[in-house]
PDB file of C-alpha atoms in Angstrom:
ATOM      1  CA  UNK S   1       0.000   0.000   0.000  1.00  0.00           C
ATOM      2  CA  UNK S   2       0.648   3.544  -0.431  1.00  0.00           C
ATOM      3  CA  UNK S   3       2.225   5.765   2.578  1.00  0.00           C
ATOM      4  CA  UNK S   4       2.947   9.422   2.390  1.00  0.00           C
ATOM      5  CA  UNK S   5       5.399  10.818   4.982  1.00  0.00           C
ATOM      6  CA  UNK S   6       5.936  14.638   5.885  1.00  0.00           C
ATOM      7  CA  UNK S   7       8.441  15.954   8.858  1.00  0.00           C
ATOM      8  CA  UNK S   8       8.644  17.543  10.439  1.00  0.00           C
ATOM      9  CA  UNK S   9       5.046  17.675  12.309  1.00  0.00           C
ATOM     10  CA  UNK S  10       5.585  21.008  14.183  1.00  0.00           C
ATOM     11  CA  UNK S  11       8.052  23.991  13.423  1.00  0.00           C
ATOM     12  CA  UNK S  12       8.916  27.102  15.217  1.00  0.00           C
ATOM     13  CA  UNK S  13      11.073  28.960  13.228  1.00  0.00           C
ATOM     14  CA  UNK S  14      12.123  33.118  13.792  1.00  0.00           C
ATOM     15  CA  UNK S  15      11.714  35.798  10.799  1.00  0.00           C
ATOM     16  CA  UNK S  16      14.402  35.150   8.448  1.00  0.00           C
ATOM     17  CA  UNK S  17      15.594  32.014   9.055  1.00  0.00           C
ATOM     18  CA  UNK S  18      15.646  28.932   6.352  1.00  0.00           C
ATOM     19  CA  UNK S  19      13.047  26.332   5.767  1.00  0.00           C
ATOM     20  CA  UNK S  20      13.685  22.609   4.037  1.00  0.00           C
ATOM     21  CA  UNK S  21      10.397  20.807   4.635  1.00  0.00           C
ATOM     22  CA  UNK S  22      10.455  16.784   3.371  1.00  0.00           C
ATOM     23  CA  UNK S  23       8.503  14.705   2.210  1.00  0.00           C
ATOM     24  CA  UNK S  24       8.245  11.318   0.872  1.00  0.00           C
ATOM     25  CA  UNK S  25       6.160   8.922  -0.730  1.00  0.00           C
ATOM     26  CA  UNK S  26       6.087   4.778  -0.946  1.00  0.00           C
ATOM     27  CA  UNK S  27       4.857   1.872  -2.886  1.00  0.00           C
ATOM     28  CA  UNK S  28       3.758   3.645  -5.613  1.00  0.00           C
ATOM     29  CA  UNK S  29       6.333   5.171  -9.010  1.00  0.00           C
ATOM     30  CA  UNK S  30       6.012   8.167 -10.699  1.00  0.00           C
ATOM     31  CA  UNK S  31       3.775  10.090  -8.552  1.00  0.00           C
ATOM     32  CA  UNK S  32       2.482  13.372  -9.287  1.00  0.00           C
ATOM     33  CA  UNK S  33       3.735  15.439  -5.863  1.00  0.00           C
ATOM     34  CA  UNK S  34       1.787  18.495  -4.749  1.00  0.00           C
ATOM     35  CA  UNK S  35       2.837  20.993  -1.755  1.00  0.00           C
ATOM     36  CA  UNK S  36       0.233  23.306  -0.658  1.00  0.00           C
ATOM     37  CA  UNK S  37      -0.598  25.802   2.134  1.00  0.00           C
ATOM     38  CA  UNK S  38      -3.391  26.173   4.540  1.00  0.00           C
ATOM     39  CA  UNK S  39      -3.512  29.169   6.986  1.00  0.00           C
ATOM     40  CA  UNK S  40      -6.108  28.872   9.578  1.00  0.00           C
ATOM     41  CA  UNK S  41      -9.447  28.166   8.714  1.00  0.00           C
ATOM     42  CA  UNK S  42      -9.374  28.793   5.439  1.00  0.00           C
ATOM     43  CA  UNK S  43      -9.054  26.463   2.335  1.00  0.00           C
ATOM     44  CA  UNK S  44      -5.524  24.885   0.208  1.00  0.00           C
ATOM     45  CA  UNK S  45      -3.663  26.913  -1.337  1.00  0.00           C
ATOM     46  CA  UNK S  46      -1.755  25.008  -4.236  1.00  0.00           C
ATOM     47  CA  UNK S  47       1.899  26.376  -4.037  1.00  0.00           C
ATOM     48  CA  UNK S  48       3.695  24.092  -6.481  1.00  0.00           C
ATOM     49  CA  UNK S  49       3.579  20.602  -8.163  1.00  0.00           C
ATOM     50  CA  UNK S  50       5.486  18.157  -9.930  1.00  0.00           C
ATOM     51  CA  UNK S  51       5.341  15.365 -12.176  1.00  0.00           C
ATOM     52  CA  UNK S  52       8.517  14.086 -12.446  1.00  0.00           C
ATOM     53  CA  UNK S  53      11.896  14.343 -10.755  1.00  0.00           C
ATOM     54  CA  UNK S  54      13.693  17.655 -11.350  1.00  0.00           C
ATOM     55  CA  UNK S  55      10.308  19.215 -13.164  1.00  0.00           C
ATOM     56  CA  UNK S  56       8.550  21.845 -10.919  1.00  0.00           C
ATOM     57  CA  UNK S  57       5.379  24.385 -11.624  1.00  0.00           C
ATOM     58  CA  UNK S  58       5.073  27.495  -9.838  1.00  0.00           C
ATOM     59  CA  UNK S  59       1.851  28.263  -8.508  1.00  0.00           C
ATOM     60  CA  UNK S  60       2.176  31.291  -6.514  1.00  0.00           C
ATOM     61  CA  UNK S  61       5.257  34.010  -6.720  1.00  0.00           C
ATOM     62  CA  UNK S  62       6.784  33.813  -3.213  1.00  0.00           C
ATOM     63  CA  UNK S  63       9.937  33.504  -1.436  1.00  0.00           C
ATOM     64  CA  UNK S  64       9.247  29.599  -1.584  1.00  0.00           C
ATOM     65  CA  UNK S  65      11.039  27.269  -3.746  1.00  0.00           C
ATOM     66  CA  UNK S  66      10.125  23.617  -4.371  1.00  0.00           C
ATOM     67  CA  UNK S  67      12.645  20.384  -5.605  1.00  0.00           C
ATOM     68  CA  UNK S  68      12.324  16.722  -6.158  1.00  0.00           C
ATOM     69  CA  UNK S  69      15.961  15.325  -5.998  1.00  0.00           C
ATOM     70  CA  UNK S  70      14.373  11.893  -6.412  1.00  0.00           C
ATOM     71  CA  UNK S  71      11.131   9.966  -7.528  1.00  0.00           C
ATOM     72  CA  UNK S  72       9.405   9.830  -4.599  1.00  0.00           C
ATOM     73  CA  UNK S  73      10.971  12.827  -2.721  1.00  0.00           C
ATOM     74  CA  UNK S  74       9.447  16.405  -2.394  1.00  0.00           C
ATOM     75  CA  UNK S  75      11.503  18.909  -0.461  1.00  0.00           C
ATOM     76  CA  UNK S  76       9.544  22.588   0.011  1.00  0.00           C
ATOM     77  CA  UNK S  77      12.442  25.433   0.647  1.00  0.00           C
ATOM     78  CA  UNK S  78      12.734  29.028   1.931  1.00  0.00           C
ATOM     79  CA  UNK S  79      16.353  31.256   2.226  1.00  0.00           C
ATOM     80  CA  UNK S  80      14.529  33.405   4.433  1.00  0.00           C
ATOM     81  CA  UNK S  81      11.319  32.976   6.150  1.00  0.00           C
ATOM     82  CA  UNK S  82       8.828  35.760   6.381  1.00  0.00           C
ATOM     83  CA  UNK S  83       5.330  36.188   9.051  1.00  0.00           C
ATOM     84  CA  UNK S  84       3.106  35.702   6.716  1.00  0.00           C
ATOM     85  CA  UNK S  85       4.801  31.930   5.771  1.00  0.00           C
ATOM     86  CA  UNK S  86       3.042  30.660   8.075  1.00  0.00           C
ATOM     87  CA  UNK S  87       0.371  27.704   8.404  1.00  0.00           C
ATOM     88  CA  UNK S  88      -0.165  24.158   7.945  1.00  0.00           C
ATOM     89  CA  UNK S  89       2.058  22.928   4.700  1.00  0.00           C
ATOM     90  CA  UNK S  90       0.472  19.587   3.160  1.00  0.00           C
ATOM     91  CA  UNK S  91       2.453  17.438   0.862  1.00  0.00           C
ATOM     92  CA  UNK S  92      -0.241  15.301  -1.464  1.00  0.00           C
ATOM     93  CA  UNK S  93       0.386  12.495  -3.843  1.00  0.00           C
ATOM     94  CA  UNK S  94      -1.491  11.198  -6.892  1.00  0.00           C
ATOM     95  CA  UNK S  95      -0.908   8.319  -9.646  1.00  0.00           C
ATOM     96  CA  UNK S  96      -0.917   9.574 -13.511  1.00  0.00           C
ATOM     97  CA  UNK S  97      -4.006   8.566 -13.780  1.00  0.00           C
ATOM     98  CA  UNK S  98      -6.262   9.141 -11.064  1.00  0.00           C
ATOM     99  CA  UNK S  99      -8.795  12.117  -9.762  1.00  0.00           C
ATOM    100  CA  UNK S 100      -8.109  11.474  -6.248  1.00  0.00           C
ATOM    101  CA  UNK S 101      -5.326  12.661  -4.086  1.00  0.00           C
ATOM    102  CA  UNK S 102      -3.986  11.365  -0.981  1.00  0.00           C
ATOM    103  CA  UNK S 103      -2.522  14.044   1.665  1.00  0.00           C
ATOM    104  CA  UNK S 104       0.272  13.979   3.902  1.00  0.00           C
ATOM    105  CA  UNK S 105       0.015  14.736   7.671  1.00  0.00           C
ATOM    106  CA  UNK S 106       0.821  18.084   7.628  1.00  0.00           C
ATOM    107  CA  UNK S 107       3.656  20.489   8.729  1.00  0.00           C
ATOM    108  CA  UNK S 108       2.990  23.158  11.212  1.00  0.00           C
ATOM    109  CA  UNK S 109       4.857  26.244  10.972  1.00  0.00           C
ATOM    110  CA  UNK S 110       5.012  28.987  12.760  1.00  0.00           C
ATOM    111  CA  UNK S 111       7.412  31.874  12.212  1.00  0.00           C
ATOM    112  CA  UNK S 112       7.602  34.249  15.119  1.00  0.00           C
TER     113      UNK S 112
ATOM    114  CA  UNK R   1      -9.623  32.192 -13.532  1.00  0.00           C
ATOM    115  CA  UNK R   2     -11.049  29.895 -11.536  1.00  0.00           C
ATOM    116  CA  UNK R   3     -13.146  30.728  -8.301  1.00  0.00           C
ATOM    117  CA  UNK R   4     -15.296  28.513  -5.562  1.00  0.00           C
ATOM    118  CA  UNK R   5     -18.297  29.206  -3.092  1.00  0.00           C
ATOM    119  CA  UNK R   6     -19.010  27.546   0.038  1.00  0.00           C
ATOM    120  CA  UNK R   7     -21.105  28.555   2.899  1.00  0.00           C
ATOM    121  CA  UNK R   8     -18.544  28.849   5.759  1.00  0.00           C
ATOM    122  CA  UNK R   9     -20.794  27.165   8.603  1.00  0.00           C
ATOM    123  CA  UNK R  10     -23.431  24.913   8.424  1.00  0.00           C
ATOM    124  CA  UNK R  11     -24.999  23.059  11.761  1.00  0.00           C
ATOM    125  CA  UNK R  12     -26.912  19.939  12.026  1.00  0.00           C
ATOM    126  CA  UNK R  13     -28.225  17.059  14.696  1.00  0.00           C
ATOM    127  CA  UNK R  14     -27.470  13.961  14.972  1.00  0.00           C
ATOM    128  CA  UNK R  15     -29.273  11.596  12.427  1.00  0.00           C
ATOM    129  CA  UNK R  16     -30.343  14.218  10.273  1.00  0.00           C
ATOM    130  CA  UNK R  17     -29.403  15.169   6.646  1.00  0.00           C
ATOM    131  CA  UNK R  18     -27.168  18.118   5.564  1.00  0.00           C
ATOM    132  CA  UNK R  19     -26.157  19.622   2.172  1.00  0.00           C
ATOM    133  CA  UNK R  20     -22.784  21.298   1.677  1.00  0.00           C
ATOM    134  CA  UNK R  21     -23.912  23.666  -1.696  1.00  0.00           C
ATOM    135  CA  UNK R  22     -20.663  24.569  -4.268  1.00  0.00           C
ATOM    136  CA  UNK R  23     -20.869  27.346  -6.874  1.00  0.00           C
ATOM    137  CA  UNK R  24     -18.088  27.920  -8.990  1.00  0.00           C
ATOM    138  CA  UNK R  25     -16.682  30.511 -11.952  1.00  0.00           C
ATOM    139  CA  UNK R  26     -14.522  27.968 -14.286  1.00  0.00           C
ATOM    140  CA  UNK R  27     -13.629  28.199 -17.557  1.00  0.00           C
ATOM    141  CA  UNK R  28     -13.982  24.376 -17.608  1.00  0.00           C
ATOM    142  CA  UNK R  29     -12.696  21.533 -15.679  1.00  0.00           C
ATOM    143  CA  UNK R  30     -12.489  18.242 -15.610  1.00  0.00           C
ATOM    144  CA  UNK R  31     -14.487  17.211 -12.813  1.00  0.00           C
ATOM    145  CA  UNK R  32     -15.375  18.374  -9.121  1.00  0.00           C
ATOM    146  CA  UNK R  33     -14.106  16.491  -5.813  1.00  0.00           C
ATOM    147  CA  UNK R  34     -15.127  16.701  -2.109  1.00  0.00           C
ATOM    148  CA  UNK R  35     -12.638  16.686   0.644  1.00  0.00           C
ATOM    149  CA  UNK R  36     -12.897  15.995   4.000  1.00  0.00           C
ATOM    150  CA  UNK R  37     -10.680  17.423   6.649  1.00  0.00           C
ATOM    151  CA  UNK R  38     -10.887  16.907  10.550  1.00  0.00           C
ATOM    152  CA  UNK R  39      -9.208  19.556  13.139  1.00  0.00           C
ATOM    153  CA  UNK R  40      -5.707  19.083  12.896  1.00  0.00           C
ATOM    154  CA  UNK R  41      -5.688  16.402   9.933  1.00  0.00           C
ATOM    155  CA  UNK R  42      -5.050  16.120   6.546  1.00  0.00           C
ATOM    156  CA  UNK R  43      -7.732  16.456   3.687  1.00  0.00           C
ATOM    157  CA  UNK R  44      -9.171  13.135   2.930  1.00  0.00           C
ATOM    158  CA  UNK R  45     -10.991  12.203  -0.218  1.00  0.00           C
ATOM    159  CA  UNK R  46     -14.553  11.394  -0.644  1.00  0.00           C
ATOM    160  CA  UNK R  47     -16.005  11.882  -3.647  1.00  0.00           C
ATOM    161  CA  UNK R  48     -15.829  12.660  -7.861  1.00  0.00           C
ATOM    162  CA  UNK R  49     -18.044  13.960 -10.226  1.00  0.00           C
ATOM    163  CA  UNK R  50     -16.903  14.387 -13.982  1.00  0.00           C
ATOM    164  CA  UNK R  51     -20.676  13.831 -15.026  1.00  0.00           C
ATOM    165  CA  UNK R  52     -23.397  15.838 -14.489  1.00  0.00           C
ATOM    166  CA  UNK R  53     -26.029  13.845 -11.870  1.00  0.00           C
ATOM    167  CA  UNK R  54     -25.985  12.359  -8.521  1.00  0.00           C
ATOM    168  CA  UNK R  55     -22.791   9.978  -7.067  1.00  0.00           C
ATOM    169  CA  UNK R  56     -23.652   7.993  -3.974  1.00  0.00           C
ATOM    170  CA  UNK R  57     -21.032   6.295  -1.447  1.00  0.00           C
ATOM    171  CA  UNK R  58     -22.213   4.977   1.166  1.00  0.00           C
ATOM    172  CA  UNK R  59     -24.001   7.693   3.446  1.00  0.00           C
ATOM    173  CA  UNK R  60     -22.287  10.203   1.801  1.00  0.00           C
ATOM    174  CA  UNK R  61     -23.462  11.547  -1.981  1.00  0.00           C
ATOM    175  CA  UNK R  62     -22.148  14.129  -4.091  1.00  0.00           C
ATOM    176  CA  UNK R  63     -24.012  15.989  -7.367  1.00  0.00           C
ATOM    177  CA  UNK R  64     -22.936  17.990 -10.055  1.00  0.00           C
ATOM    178  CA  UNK R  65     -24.643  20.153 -12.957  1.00  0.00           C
ATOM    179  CA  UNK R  66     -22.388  21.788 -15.064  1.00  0.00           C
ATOM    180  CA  UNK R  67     -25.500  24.148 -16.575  1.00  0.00           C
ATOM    181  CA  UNK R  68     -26.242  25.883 -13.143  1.00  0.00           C
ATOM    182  CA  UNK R  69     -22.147  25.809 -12.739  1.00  0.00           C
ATOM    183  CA  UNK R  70     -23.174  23.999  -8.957  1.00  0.00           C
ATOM    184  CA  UNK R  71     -22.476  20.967  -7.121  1.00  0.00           C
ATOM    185  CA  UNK R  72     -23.377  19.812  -3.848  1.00  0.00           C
ATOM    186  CA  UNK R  73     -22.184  16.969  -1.495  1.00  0.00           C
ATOM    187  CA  UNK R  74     -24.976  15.458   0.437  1.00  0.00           C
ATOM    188  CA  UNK R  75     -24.312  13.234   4.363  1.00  0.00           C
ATOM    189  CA  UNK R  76     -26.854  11.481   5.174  1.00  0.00           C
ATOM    190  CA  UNK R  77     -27.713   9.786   9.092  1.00  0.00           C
ATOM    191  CA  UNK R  78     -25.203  12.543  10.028  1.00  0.00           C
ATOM    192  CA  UNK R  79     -23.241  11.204  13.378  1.00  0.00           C
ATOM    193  CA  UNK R  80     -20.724  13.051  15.600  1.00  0.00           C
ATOM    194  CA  UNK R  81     -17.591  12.128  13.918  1.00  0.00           C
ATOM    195  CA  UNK R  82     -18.996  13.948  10.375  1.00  0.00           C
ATOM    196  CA  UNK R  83     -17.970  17.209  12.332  1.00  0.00           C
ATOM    197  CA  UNK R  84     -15.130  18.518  10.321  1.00  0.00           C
ATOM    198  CA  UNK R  85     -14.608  20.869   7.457  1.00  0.00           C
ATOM    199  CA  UNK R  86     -15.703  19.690   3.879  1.00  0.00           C
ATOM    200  CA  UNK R  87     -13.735  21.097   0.828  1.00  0.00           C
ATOM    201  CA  UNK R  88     -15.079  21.147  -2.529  1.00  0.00           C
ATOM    202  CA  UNK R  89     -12.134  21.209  -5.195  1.00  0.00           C
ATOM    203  CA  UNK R  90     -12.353  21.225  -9.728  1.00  0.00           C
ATOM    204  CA  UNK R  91      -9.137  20.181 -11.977  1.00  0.00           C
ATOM    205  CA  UNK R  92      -9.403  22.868 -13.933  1.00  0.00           C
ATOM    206  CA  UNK R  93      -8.620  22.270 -18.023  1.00  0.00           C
ATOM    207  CA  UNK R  94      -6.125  25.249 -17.956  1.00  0.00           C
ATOM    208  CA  UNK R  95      -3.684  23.178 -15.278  1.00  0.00           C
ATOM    209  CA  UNK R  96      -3.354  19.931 -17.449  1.00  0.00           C
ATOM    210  CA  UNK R  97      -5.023  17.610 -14.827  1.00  0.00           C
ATOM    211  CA  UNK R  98      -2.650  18.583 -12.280  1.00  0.00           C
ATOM    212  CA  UNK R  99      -4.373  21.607 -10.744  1.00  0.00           C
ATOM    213  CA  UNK R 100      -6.663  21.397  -8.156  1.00  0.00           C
ATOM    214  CA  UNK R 101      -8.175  24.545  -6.771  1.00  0.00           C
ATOM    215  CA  UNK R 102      -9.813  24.031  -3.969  1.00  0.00           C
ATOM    216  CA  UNK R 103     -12.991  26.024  -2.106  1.00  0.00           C
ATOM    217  CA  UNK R 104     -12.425  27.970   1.086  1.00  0.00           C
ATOM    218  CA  UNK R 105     -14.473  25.001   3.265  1.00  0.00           C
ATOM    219  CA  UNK R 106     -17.745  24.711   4.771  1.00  0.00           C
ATOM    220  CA  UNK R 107     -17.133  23.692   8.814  1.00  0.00           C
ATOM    221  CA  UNK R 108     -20.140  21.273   9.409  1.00  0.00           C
ATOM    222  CA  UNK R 109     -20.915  21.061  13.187  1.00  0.00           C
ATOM    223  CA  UNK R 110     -22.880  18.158  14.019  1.00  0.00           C
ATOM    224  CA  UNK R 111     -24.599  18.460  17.551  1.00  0.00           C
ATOM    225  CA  UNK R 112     -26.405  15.879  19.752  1.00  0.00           C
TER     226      UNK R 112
END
């Protein structure tokens, strides 16, 4: 079966400081990998996407940058982390060919 | 662009029957999905509709007419664990399948 890991859970990070959030996905090849944002109580805000390893769309101009070293590996980075970066980062997962995707467990952040 | 429109709240008893309404402003998409997120959790998946008319899972049913540009998702026998926030989301034609754009979120509150 198919498992989607994200870490870390939680993440208290101060203004301008770097950000390398991981995550990774098994038993399945060739996923298309998704990182979004969700700030509190609102909806998902799709940030960037990929398809294949070392191919990354842009979704939103921001100091964010997204790469996927390997197949199944989707690493969401900041230089310099600003207030309004934070919220709940979700990494999602879905085959070539289907509708539905399957989410991650989240990443916390808060930048104080 | 692309835009979605949940209420923000909607509150029901126990046993009853609630609908989750969904208008949207798309150029065209390929079909529109219904997430379901608890407090703290990820987004889970519950339901497609790339035809017009009425899906049915289980307790849970989800509709779609692309004339009236509306969907809805439908929980029946509602129970206390169906409180959580329900997402409505469309794959968009202009993203290539990969782009889901999700609604802001209804928060259902279920009560005794």
């Amino acid at each position: 079966s198919q498992t989607i890991h994200q870490w870390p859970a939680t993440l208290v990070q101060p203004v301008g400081s770097p950000l390398s959030l991981e995550c990774t996905v098994e038993g399945t090849s060739n996923p298309n990998l998704y990182w979004y944002r969700q700030a509190a109580g609102r909806g998902l805000q799709l940030l960037f996407y990929s398809v294949g390893i070392g191919q990354i769309s842009s979704e939103v101009p921001q100091n964010l940058s997204a790469s996927r070293p390997q197949d199944r590996q989707f690493i969401l980075s900041s230089k310099k982390l600003l207030l309004s970066d934070s919220g709940f980062y979700l990494c999602a997962w879905r085959s070539g060919g289907s509708y539905e995707q399957y989410f991650g467990p989240g990443t916390r952040l808060t930048v104080t | 662009g692309q835009s979605l429109e949940q209420p923000s709240e909607v509150t029901a008893v126990e046993g009853a029957i609630v609908q989750i309404n969904c208008t949207y402003q798309t150029s065209g998409f390929y079909g529109l999905s219904w997430y379901q997120q608890h407090d703290g959790g990820a987004p889970t998946f519950l339901s497609y509709n790339a035809l017009d008319g009425l899906e049915e899972t289980g307790r849970f049913s989800s509709f779609l007419s692309r004339s009236d540009s509306y969907g809805y998702l439908l929980l029946q026998e509602l129970q206390m664990k169906d409180s959580a926030s329900y997402f409505c989301a469309v794959r968009p034609f202009s993203g290539g399948y990969n782009k889901l754009i999700f609604g802001a979120g209804t928060r259902l509150a279920v009560h005794p």
